[in-house]
Amino acid sequence: MARRIDVTGAGGVRLAAWEFADPPKADGGERTQSGPGVLLLHGLMGRAAHWARTARWLATRHRAVALDQRGHGRSEKPADGPFDRAAYVADAEAAVEQLGLAPVTLIGHSMGALTAWQLAARRPDLVRALVICDMRASALGSASQAEWAEWFASWPLPFATLADVRKWFGEDDPRLERPNPARGEFFAEVMTERSDGWRPVFSRRQMLKARAAWVHDAHWEELALVECPTLVVRGLDGELGRAEAQEMVRVLPRGEYAEVTDAGHLVHYDQPDGWRRAVEPFLASVLPA
């Protein structure tokens, strides 16, 4: 069962936060929300529900909340944004404070990981620990942004059925090197049925705008400002290379490294068991029981 909690983000934007399991129980058997707080931040085009499996095992010891970030999931999608870095970081900060999660552990995937480490650099008083999942600190550049625009334009919208969604993103997408059923399922979760078929719950224009706010810049300086214990996790076949990941660990004042075999960019979704084996020992070492 998922429980929605409304959060007010920067500029009054309405955000949906989700708990996917009951919070831990006190010794007397009554429900309590006193466990260490964990905020889960999805990547570009993702949604809080992509963290459901992670949130459920976290919830046995911690209060785990996943946030639909602006422009995503059930959160508001303001026509004119903003969709810049400051807005996403301020939204995450608002969620931590309004939900009483501090000192929080931030777990972020891709763009959500960048938001997490920018918040940790900006507000070290709020953040206890950080997990960065498959996000690069280097600039990707204009060519990368142009490739994404072309990719969005190639989507055969609308899809007639969810099976067609799964097949295109899991098998037929020209960007795929080999079939990836988990990727098809990932994208099926971000589609909604409209009068003419299945379309994404997000605006591709807004996604490009959000990506443009970070893709041209490097983020090493902010990474070096993160004071808390930080785990950098990469999928062996993901977008974050081993050399860059290990350099990120070196730059971080208290960095650690882990990798998940047989995983691509969607590490926690591709290989949920391997993801858990990589992350759980780190959390056990930095969070109170």
PDB file of C-alpha atoms in Angstrom:
ATOM      1  CA  MET A   1       0.000   0.000   0.000  1.00  0.00           C
ATOM      2  CA  ALA A   2       1.267   3.479  -0.847  1.00  0.00           C
ATOM      3  CA  ARG A   3       0.429   6.527   1.239  1.00  0.00           C
ATOM      4  CA  ARG A   4       0.592   9.955  -0.371  1.00  0.00           C
ATOM      5  CA  ILE A   5       1.819  12.975   1.572  1.00  0.00           C
ATOM      6  CA  ASP A   6       1.470  16.428   0.036  1.00  0.00           C
ATOM      7  CA  VAL A   7       4.494  18.732   0.144  1.00  0.00           C
ATOM      8  CA  THR A   8       4.740  22.366  -0.904  1.00  0.00           C
ATOM      9  CA  GLY A   9       7.845  22.919  -2.986  1.00  0.00           C
ATOM     10  CA  ALA A  10       9.639  26.051  -4.130  1.00  0.00           C
ATOM     11  CA  GLY A  11       7.301  28.740  -5.434  1.00  0.00           C
ATOM     12  CA  GLY A  12       4.280  26.896  -4.048  1.00  0.00           C
ATOM     13  CA  VAL A  13       4.537  23.951  -6.477  1.00  0.00           C
ATOM     14  CA  ARG A  14       2.508  20.977  -5.219  1.00  0.00           C
ATOM     15  CA  LEU A  15       4.596  17.858  -4.779  1.00  0.00           C
ATOM     16  CA  ALA A  16       3.535  14.286  -4.010  1.00  0.00           C
ATOM     17  CA  ALA A  17       5.657  12.287  -1.566  1.00  0.00           C
ATOM     18  CA  TRP A  18       5.027   8.589  -0.980  1.00  0.00           C
ATOM     19  CA  GLU A  19       5.546   5.990   1.721  1.00  0.00           C
ATOM     20  CA  PHE A  20       5.314   2.464   0.295  1.00  0.00           C
ATOM     21  CA  ALA A  21       5.225   0.571   3.583  1.00  0.00           C
ATOM     22  CA  ASP A  22       4.207   1.135   7.164  1.00  0.00           C
ATOM     23  CA  PRO A  23       6.906   2.916   9.158  1.00  0.00           C
ATOM     24  CA  PRO A  24       8.821   0.877  11.775  1.00  0.00           C
ATOM     25  CA  LYS A  25       6.984  -0.021  14.977  1.00  0.00           C
ATOM     26  CA  ALA A  26       8.012   0.863  18.477  1.00  0.00           C
ATOM     27  CA  ASP A  27       8.586  -1.889  21.060  1.00  0.00           C
ATOM     28  CA  GLY A  28       5.032  -1.427  22.296  1.00  0.00           C
ATOM     29  CA  GLY A  29       3.668  -2.289  18.865  1.00  0.00           C
ATOM     30  CA  GLU A  30       2.352   1.170  18.042  1.00  0.00           C
ATOM     31  CA  ARG A  31       3.230   2.771  14.750  1.00  0.00           C
ATOM     32  CA  THR A  32       5.966   5.365  14.985  1.00  0.00           C
ATOM     33  CA  GLN A  33       7.829   7.586  12.551  1.00  0.00           C
ATOM     34  CA  SER A  34      10.922   8.080  14.670  1.00  0.00           C
ATOM     35  CA  GLY A  35      13.238   5.931  12.551  1.00  0.00           C
ATOM     36  CA  PRO A  36      16.070   7.663  10.693  1.00  0.00           C
ATOM     37  CA  GLY A  37      14.691   9.535   7.703  1.00  0.00           C
ATOM     38  CA  VAL A  38      15.508   8.520   4.122  1.00  0.00           C
ATOM     39  CA  LEU A  39      14.454  10.553   1.074  1.00  0.00           C
ATOM     40  CA  LEU A  40      14.544   8.801  -2.309  1.00  0.00           C
ATOM     41  CA  LEU A  41      14.930  10.954  -5.428  1.00  0.00           C
ATOM     42  CA  HIS A  42      14.258   9.464  -8.878  1.00  0.00           C
ATOM     43  CA  GLY A  43      16.012  10.453 -12.083  1.00  0.00           C
ATOM     44  CA  LEU A  44      14.805  12.365 -15.129  1.00  0.00           C
ATOM     45  CA  MET A  45      11.512  10.873 -16.439  1.00  0.00           C
ATOM     46  CA  GLY A  46      11.247   8.699 -13.328  1.00  0.00           C
ATOM     47  CA  ARG A  47       8.709   8.670 -10.530  1.00  0.00           C
ATOM     48  CA  ALA A  48       8.579   7.826  -6.847  1.00  0.00           C
ATOM     49  CA  ALA A  49       7.013   4.422  -7.586  1.00  0.00           C
ATOM     50  CA  HIS A  50      10.290   3.288  -9.168  1.00  0.00           C
ATOM     51  CA  TRP A  51      11.664   3.235  -5.597  1.00  0.00           C
ATOM     52  CA  ALA A  52       8.842   1.099  -4.175  1.00  0.00           C
ATOM     53  CA  ARG A  53      10.905  -2.068  -3.709  1.00  0.00           C
ATOM     54  CA  THR A  54      13.818  -0.160  -2.162  1.00  0.00           C
ATOM     55  CA  ALA A  55      11.467   1.814   0.100  1.00  0.00           C
ATOM     56  CA  ARG A  56       9.869  -1.362   1.405  1.00  0.00           C
ATOM     57  CA  TRP A  57      13.092  -2.952   2.609  1.00  0.00           C
ATOM     58  CA  LEU A  58      14.298   0.357   3.967  1.00  0.00           C
ATOM     59  CA  ALA A  59      11.066   0.778   5.906  1.00  0.00           C
ATOM     60  CA  THR A  60      11.873  -2.174   8.181  1.00  0.00           C
ATOM     61  CA  ARG A  61      14.362   0.089   9.975  1.00  0.00           C
ATOM     62  CA  HIS A  62      13.891   3.614   8.662  1.00  0.00           C
ATOM     63  CA  ARG A  63      11.250   6.084   7.610  1.00  0.00           C
ATOM     64  CA  ALA A  64      11.627   5.933   3.831  1.00  0.00           C
ATOM     65  CA  VAL A  65       9.845   8.505   1.660  1.00  0.00           C
ATOM     66  CA  ALA A  66      10.055   8.792  -2.127  1.00  0.00           C
ATOM     67  CA  LEU A  67       9.341  12.107  -3.836  1.00  0.00           C
ATOM     68  CA  ASP A  68       7.713  12.728  -7.188  1.00  0.00           C
ATOM     69  CA  GLN A  69       9.823  15.681  -8.275  1.00  0.00           C
ATOM     70  CA  ARG A  70       8.309  18.640 -10.102  1.00  0.00           C
ATOM     71  CA  GLY A  71       7.238  17.761 -13.613  1.00  0.00           C
ATOM     72  CA  HIS A  72       7.103  14.053 -12.724  1.00  0.00           C
ATOM     73  CA  GLY A  73       4.632  11.493 -11.439  1.00  0.00           C
ATOM     74  CA  ARG A  74       1.715  12.955  -9.482  1.00  0.00           C
ATOM     75  CA  SER A  75       3.476  16.214  -8.681  1.00  0.00           C
ATOM     76  CA  GLU A  76       2.580  19.506 -10.316  1.00  0.00           C
ATOM     77  CA  LYS A  77       3.943  20.229 -13.781  1.00  0.00           C
ATOM     78  CA  PRO A  78       3.974  24.026 -14.018  1.00  0.00           C
ATOM     79  CA  ALA A  79       3.823  25.080 -17.653  1.00  0.00           C
ATOM     80  CA  ASP A  80       6.611  27.621 -17.321  1.00  0.00           C
ATOM     81  CA  GLY A  81       8.643  25.858 -14.641  1.00  0.00           C
ATOM     82  CA  PRO A  82      11.074  26.732 -13.321  1.00  0.00           C
ATOM     83  CA  PHE A  83      12.927  23.492 -13.961  1.00  0.00           C
ATOM     84  CA  ASP A  84      16.379  24.701 -13.003  1.00  0.00           C
ATOM     85  CA  ARG A  85      18.735  23.200 -10.439  1.00  0.00           C
ATOM     86  CA  ALA A  86      17.789  25.686  -7.744  1.00  0.00           C
ATOM     87  CA  ALA A  87      14.121  24.661  -7.966  1.00  0.00           C
ATOM     88  CA  TYR A  88      14.816  20.923  -7.699  1.00  0.00           C
ATOM     89  CA  VAL A  89      17.191  21.369  -4.779  1.00  0.00           C
ATOM     90  CA  ALA A  90      14.778  23.699  -2.991  1.00  0.00           C
ATOM     91  CA  ASP A  91      11.961  21.169  -3.483  1.00  0.00           C
ATOM     92  CA  ALA A  92      14.040  18.397  -1.903  1.00  0.00           C
ATOM     93  CA  GLU A  93      14.988  20.706   0.958  1.00  0.00           C
ATOM     94  CA  ALA A  94      11.316  21.533   1.514  1.00  0.00           C
ATOM     95  CA  ALA A  95      10.402  17.844   1.548  1.00  0.00           C
ATOM     96  CA  VAL A  96      13.061  17.042   4.162  1.00  0.00           C
ATOM     97  CA  GLU A  97      11.923  19.870   6.405  1.00  0.00           C
ATOM     98  CA  GLN A  98       8.156  19.479   6.000  1.00  0.00           C
ATOM     99  CA  LEU A  99       8.280  15.715   6.508  1.00  0.00           C
ATOM    100  CA  GLY A 100      10.608  15.978   9.507  1.00  0.00           C
ATOM    101  CA  LEU A 101      13.244  13.685   7.976  1.00  0.00           C
ATOM    102  CA  ALA A 102      16.388  15.519   9.096  1.00  0.00           C
ATOM    103  CA  PRO A 103      19.074  14.506   9.580  1.00  0.00           C
ATOM    104  CA  VAL A 104      18.213  12.655   6.410  1.00  0.00           C
ATOM    105  CA  THR A 105      19.905  10.079   4.232  1.00  0.00           C
ATOM    106  CA  LEU A 106      19.470  11.064   0.592  1.00  0.00           C
ATOM    107  CA  ILE A 107      19.388   8.306  -2.026  1.00  0.00           C
ATOM    108  CA  GLY A 108      19.319   9.593  -5.576  1.00  0.00           C
ATOM    109  CA  HIS A 109      19.400   8.061  -9.027  1.00  0.00           C
ATOM    110  CA  SER A 110      20.803   9.970 -12.018  1.00  0.00           C
ATOM    111  CA  MET A 111      19.427  13.531 -11.945  1.00  0.00           C
ATOM    112  CA  GLY A 112      18.010  12.805  -8.487  1.00  0.00           C
ATOM    113  CA  ALA A 113      21.524  11.969  -7.302  1.00  0.00           C
ATOM    114  CA  LEU A 114      22.753  15.354  -8.525  1.00  0.00           C
ATOM    115  CA  THR A 115      19.914  17.031  -6.635  1.00  0.00           C
ATOM    116  CA  ALA A 116      20.887  15.020  -3.559  1.00  0.00           C
ATOM    117  CA  TRP A 117      24.544  15.998  -3.560  1.00  0.00           C
ATOM    118  CA  GLN A 118      23.747  19.629  -4.329  1.00  0.00           C
ATOM    119  CA  LEU A 119      21.422  19.683  -1.316  1.00  0.00           C
ATOM    120  CA  ALA A 120      24.049  17.951   0.850  1.00  0.00           C
ATOM    121  CA  ALA A 121      26.595  20.590  -0.190  1.00  0.00           C
ATOM    122  CA  ARG A 122      24.164  23.439   0.446  1.00  0.00           C
ATOM    123  CA  ARG A 123      22.649  22.199   3.718  1.00  0.00           C
ATOM    124  CA  PRO A 124      25.077  19.864   5.503  1.00  0.00           C
ATOM    125  CA  ASP A 125      23.055  20.363   8.684  1.00  0.00           C
ATOM    126  CA  LEU A 126      20.131  18.486   7.099  1.00  0.00           C
ATOM    127  CA  VAL A 127      21.986  15.499   5.620  1.00  0.00           C
ATOM    128  CA  ARG A 128      23.378  12.526   7.517  1.00  0.00           C
ATOM    129  CA  ALA A 129      24.477  10.365   4.560  1.00  0.00           C
ATOM    130  CA  LEU A 130      24.215  10.183   0.780  1.00  0.00           C
ATOM    131  CA  VAL A 131      23.945   7.486  -1.894  1.00  0.00           C
ATOM    132  CA  ILE A 132      24.727   8.521  -5.477  1.00  0.00           C
ATOM    133  CA  CYS A 133      23.450   6.063  -8.081  1.00  0.00           C
ATOM    134  CA  ASP A 134      24.873   6.231 -11.616  1.00  0.00           C
ATOM    135  CA  MET A 135      25.237   9.997 -12.029  1.00  0.00           C
ATOM    136  CA  ARG A 136      28.247  11.672 -13.610  1.00  0.00           C
ATOM    137  CA  ALA A 137      29.977  14.746 -12.207  1.00  0.00           C
ATOM    138  CA  SER A 138      31.438  15.701 -15.600  1.00  0.00           C
ATOM    139  CA  ALA A 139      29.699  17.927 -18.130  1.00  0.00           C
ATOM    140  CA  LEU A 140      27.965  15.992 -20.915  1.00  0.00           C
ATOM    141  CA  GLY A 141      27.700  18.891 -23.349  1.00  0.00           C
ATOM    142  CA  SER A 142      25.536  20.163 -26.193  1.00  0.00           C
ATOM    143  CA  ALA A 143      25.885  17.042 -28.337  1.00  0.00           C
ATOM    144  CA  SER A 144      24.341  14.937 -25.587  1.00  0.00           C
ATOM    145  CA  GLN A 145      21.394  17.306 -25.279  1.00  0.00           C
ATOM    146  CA  ALA A 146      20.833  17.224 -29.041  1.00  0.00           C
ATOM    147  CA  GLU A 147      20.858  13.406 -28.957  1.00  0.00           C
ATOM    148  CA  TRP A 148      18.169  13.437 -26.296  1.00  0.00           C
ATOM    149  CA  ALA A 149      16.003  15.808 -28.320  1.00  0.00           C
ATOM    150  CA  GLU A 150      16.294  13.473 -31.319  1.00  0.00           C
ATOM    151  CA  TRP A 151      15.512  10.468 -29.136  1.00  0.00           C
ATOM    152  CA  PHE A 152      12.361  12.072 -27.730  1.00  0.00           C
ATOM    153  CA  ALA A 153      11.232  12.902 -31.261  1.00  0.00           C
ATOM    154  CA  SER A 154      11.663   9.234 -32.258  1.00  0.00           C
ATOM    155  CA  TRP A 155       9.122   7.893 -29.754  1.00  0.00           C
ATOM    156  CA  PRO A 156       6.217   6.327 -31.695  1.00  0.00           C
ATOM    157  CA  LEU A 157       3.486   8.097 -29.727  1.00  0.00           C
ATOM    158  CA  PRO A 158       0.822   7.298 -28.860  1.00  0.00           C
ATOM    159  CA  PHE A 159       1.342   3.659 -27.949  1.00  0.00           C
ATOM    160  CA  ALA A 160      -1.727   1.508 -28.513  1.00  0.00           C
ATOM    161  CA  THR A 161      -1.151  -0.664 -25.424  1.00  0.00           C
ATOM    162  CA  LEU A 162       1.198  -0.962 -22.457  1.00  0.00           C
ATOM    163  CA  ALA A 163       2.562  -4.097 -24.112  1.00  0.00           C
ATOM    164  CA  ASP A 164       3.663  -1.872 -26.991  1.00  0.00           C
ATOM    165  CA  VAL A 165       5.361   0.458 -24.498  1.00  0.00           C
ATOM    166  CA  ARG A 166       7.252  -2.447 -22.931  1.00  0.00           C
ATOM    167  CA  LYS A 167       8.289  -3.798 -26.325  1.00  0.00           C
ATOM    168  CA  TRP A 168       9.518  -0.504 -27.770  1.00  0.00           C
ATOM    169  CA  PHE A 169      11.535   0.604 -24.745  1.00  0.00           C
ATOM    170  CA  GLY A 170      12.658  -2.921 -23.873  1.00  0.00           C
ATOM    171  CA  GLU A 171      13.448  -4.227 -27.386  1.00  0.00           C
ATOM    172  CA  ASP A 172      12.903  -1.870 -30.328  1.00  0.00           C
ATOM    173  CA  ASP A 173      14.399   1.435 -29.164  1.00  0.00           C
ATOM    174  CA  PRO A 174      17.439   2.090 -31.429  1.00  0.00           C
ATOM    175  CA  ARG A 175      19.388   3.314 -28.376  1.00  0.00           C
ATOM    176  CA  LEU A 176      19.348  -0.207 -26.933  1.00  0.00           C
ATOM    177  CA  GLU A 177      22.365  -2.418 -27.506  1.00  0.00           C
ATOM    178  CA  ARG A 178      20.444  -5.521 -26.428  1.00  0.00           C
ATOM    179  CA  PRO A 179      16.931  -6.294 -25.123  1.00  0.00           C
ATOM    180  CA  ASN A 180      16.238  -5.063 -21.596  1.00  0.00           C
ATOM    181  CA  PRO A 181      12.805  -6.080 -20.241  1.00  0.00           C
ATOM    182  CA  ALA A 182      13.364  -4.098 -17.019  1.00  0.00           C
ATOM    183  CA  ARG A 183      13.720  -0.931 -19.089  1.00  0.00           C
ATOM    184  CA  GLY A 184      10.406  -1.668 -20.760  1.00  0.00           C
ATOM    185  CA  GLU A 185       8.742  -2.055 -17.365  1.00  0.00           C
ATOM    186  CA  PHE A 186      10.392   1.152 -16.149  1.00  0.00           C
ATOM    187  CA  PHE A 187       8.826   3.171 -18.967  1.00  0.00           C
ATOM    188  CA  ALA A 188       5.475   1.402 -18.667  1.00  0.00           C
ATOM    189  CA  GLU A 189       5.263   2.905 -15.172  1.00  0.00           C
ATOM    190  CA  VAL A 190       5.525   6.451 -16.524  1.00  0.00           C
ATOM    191  CA  MET A 191       2.764   6.134 -19.105  1.00  0.00           C
ATOM    192  CA  THR A 192      -0.879   7.089 -18.750  1.00  0.00           C
ATOM    193  CA  GLU A 193      -3.844   6.210 -20.943  1.00  0.00           C
ATOM    194  CA  ARG A 194      -5.425   9.055 -22.900  1.00  0.00           C
ATOM    195  CA  SER A 195      -8.187   9.142 -25.497  1.00  0.00           C
ATOM    196  CA  ASP A 196      -5.795   8.261 -28.335  1.00  0.00           C
ATOM    197  CA  GLY A 197      -3.574   5.764 -26.514  1.00  0.00           C
ATOM    198  CA  TRP A 198      -0.714   5.672 -23.993  1.00  0.00           C
ATOM    199  CA  ARG A 199       1.486   8.719 -23.508  1.00  0.00           C
ATOM    200  CA  PRO A 200       4.080   9.753 -20.893  1.00  0.00           C
ATOM    201  CA  VAL A 201       2.851  11.386 -17.693  1.00  0.00           C
ATOM    202  CA  PHE A 202       5.530  14.043 -18.176  1.00  0.00           C
ATOM    203  CA  SER A 203       6.165  16.646 -20.854  1.00  0.00           C
ATOM    204  CA  ARG A 204       9.182  15.843 -23.007  1.00  0.00           C
ATOM    205  CA  ARG A 205       9.691  19.570 -23.487  1.00  0.00           C
ATOM    206  CA  GLN A 206       9.902  20.040 -19.729  1.00  0.00           C
ATOM    207  CA  MET A 207      12.278  17.097 -19.399  1.00  0.00           C
ATOM    208  CA  LEU A 208      14.644  18.658 -21.925  1.00  0.00           C
ATOM    209  CA  LYS A 209      14.407  21.946 -20.077  1.00  0.00           C
ATOM    210  CA  ALA A 210      15.256  20.250 -16.766  1.00  0.00           C
ATOM    211  CA  ARG A 211      18.175  18.389 -18.339  1.00  0.00           C
ATOM    212  CA  ALA A 212      19.522  21.543 -19.973  1.00  0.00           C
ATOM    213  CA  ALA A 213      19.944  23.024 -16.493  1.00  0.00           C
ATOM    214  CA  TRP A 214      22.747  20.573 -15.619  1.00  0.00           C
ATOM    215  CA  VAL A 215      24.013  18.806 -18.732  1.00  0.00           C
ATOM    216  CA  HIS A 216      26.355  21.618 -19.842  1.00  0.00           C
ATOM    217  CA  ASP A 217      28.130  22.015 -16.497  1.00  0.00           C
ATOM    218  CA  ALA A 218      30.529  19.952 -14.414  1.00  0.00           C
ATOM    219  CA  HIS A 219      29.607  19.428 -10.761  1.00  0.00           C
ATOM    220  CA  TRP A 220      32.908  18.473  -9.132  1.00  0.00           C
ATOM    221  CA  GLU A 221      33.157  21.560  -6.915  1.00  0.00           C
ATOM    222  CA  GLU A 222      29.791  20.863  -5.277  1.00  0.00           C
ATOM    223  CA  LEU A 223      30.717  17.212  -4.863  1.00  0.00           C
ATOM    224  CA  ALA A 224      33.831  18.220  -2.936  1.00  0.00           C
ATOM    225  CA  LEU A 225      31.645  20.201  -0.512  1.00  0.00           C
ATOM    226  CA  VAL A 226      29.674  17.141   0.585  1.00  0.00           C
ATOM    227  CA  GLU A 227      30.769  16.475   4.156  1.00  0.00           C
ATOM    228  CA  CYS A 228      28.694  13.402   5.024  1.00  0.00           C
ATOM    229  CA  PRO A 229      29.528   9.722   4.308  1.00  0.00           C
ATOM    230  CA  THR A 230      28.720   9.081   0.648  1.00  0.00           C
ATOM    231  CA  LEU A 231      28.417   5.889  -1.389  1.00  0.00           C
ATOM    232  CA  VAL A 232      28.895   6.110  -5.158  1.00  0.00           C
ATOM    233  CA  VAL A 233      27.156   3.196  -6.906  1.00  0.00           C
ATOM    234  CA  ARG A 234      27.422   2.399 -10.594  1.00  0.00           C
ATOM    235  CA  GLY A 235      25.934  -0.267 -12.805  1.00  0.00           C
ATOM    236  CA  LEU A 236      28.639  -2.191 -14.595  1.00  0.00           C
ATOM    237  CA  ASP A 237      26.959  -1.321 -17.913  1.00  0.00           C
ATOM    238  CA  GLY A 238      25.618   2.063 -16.791  1.00  0.00           C
ATOM    239  CA  GLU A 239      26.440   5.603 -17.854  1.00  0.00           C
ATOM    240  CA  LEU A 240      28.916   6.300 -15.066  1.00  0.00           C
ATOM    241  CA  GLY A 241      32.288   4.780 -15.934  1.00  0.00           C
ATOM    242  CA  ARG A 242      34.491   3.135 -13.315  1.00  0.00           C
ATOM    243  CA  ALA A 243      37.314   5.676 -13.639  1.00  0.00           C
ATOM    244  CA  GLU A 244      34.989   8.636 -13.174  1.00  0.00           C
ATOM    245  CA  ALA A 245      33.164   6.938 -10.294  1.00  0.00           C
ATOM    246  CA  GLN A 246      36.425   6.282  -8.492  1.00  0.00           C
ATOM    247  CA  GLU A 247      37.518   9.880  -9.075  1.00  0.00           C
ATOM    248  CA  MET A 248      34.227  11.010  -7.535  1.00  0.00           C
ATOM    249  CA  VAL A 249      35.018   8.875  -4.495  1.00  0.00           C
ATOM    250  CA  ARG A 250      38.456  10.467  -4.292  1.00  0.00           C
ATOM    251  CA  VAL A 251      37.007  13.989  -4.489  1.00  0.00           C
ATOM    252  CA  LEU A 252      34.397  13.290  -1.829  1.00  0.00           C
ATOM    253  CA  PRO A 253      35.740  13.899   1.693  1.00  0.00           C
ATOM    254  CA  ARG A 254      34.127  10.650   2.942  1.00  0.00           C
ATOM    255  CA  GLY A 255      33.451   8.694  -0.228  1.00  0.00           C
ATOM    256  CA  GLU A 256      33.004   4.948  -0.767  1.00  0.00           C
ATOM    257  CA  TYR A 257      32.528   2.938  -3.957  1.00  0.00           C
ATOM    258  CA  ALA A 258      30.301   0.048  -5.049  1.00  0.00           C
ATOM    259  CA  GLU A 259      29.252  -1.437  -8.342  1.00  0.00           C
ATOM    260  CA  VAL A 260      26.435  -3.765  -9.357  1.00  0.00           C
ATOM    261  CA  THR A 261      27.115  -6.403 -12.003  1.00  0.00           C
ATOM    262  CA  ASP A 262      24.638  -7.089 -14.822  1.00  0.00           C
ATOM    263  CA  ALA A 263      23.088  -3.653 -14.248  1.00  0.00           C
ATOM    264  CA  GLY A 264      22.726  -0.772 -16.658  1.00  0.00           C
ATOM    265  CA  HIS A 265      21.832   2.814 -15.856  1.00  0.00           C
ATOM    266  CA  LEU A 266      18.633   1.804 -14.039  1.00  0.00           C
ATOM    267  CA  VAL A 267      20.654   0.039 -11.354  1.00  0.00           C
ATOM    268  CA  HIS A 268      18.010  -0.248  -8.627  1.00  0.00           C
ATOM    269  CA  TYR A 269      15.408  -1.293 -11.194  1.00  0.00           C
ATOM    270  CA  ASP A 270      17.595  -3.621 -13.305  1.00  0.00           C
ATOM    271  CA  GLN A 271      19.091  -5.518 -10.388  1.00  0.00           C
ATOM    272  CA  PRO A 272      17.158  -4.808  -7.171  1.00  0.00           C
ATOM    273  CA  ASP A 273      18.864  -7.588  -5.208  1.00  0.00           C
ATOM    274  CA  GLY A 274      22.363  -6.539  -6.271  1.00  0.00           C
ATOM    275  CA  TRP A 275      21.451  -2.932  -5.521  1.00  0.00           C
ATOM    276  CA  ARG A 276      20.362  -3.881  -2.021  1.00  0.00           C
ATOM    277  CA  ARG A 277      23.554  -5.853  -1.396  1.00  0.00           C
ATOM    278  CA  ALA A 278      25.585  -2.798  -2.413  1.00  0.00           C
ATOM    279  CA  VAL A 279      23.648  -0.225  -0.397  1.00  0.00           C
ATOM    280  CA  GLU A 280      22.445  -1.964   2.749  1.00  0.00           C
ATOM    281  CA  PRO A 281      25.862  -2.477   4.402  1.00  0.00           C
ATOM    282  CA  PHE A 282      26.713   1.173   3.844  1.00  0.00           C
ATOM    283  CA  LEU A 283      23.469   2.318   5.432  1.00  0.00           C
ATOM    284  CA  ALA A 284      24.007  -0.037   8.362  1.00  0.00           C
ATOM    285  CA  SER A 285      27.421   1.536   8.948  1.00  0.00           C
ATOM    286  CA  VAL A 286      26.233   5.156   8.929  1.00  0.00           C
ATOM    287  CA  LEU A 287      22.683   5.058  10.309  1.00  0.00           C
ATOM    288  CA  PRO A 288      21.554   4.280  13.842  1.00  0.00           C
ATOM    289  CA  ALA A 289      19.625   1.050  14.269  1.00  0.00           C
TER     290      ALA A 289
END
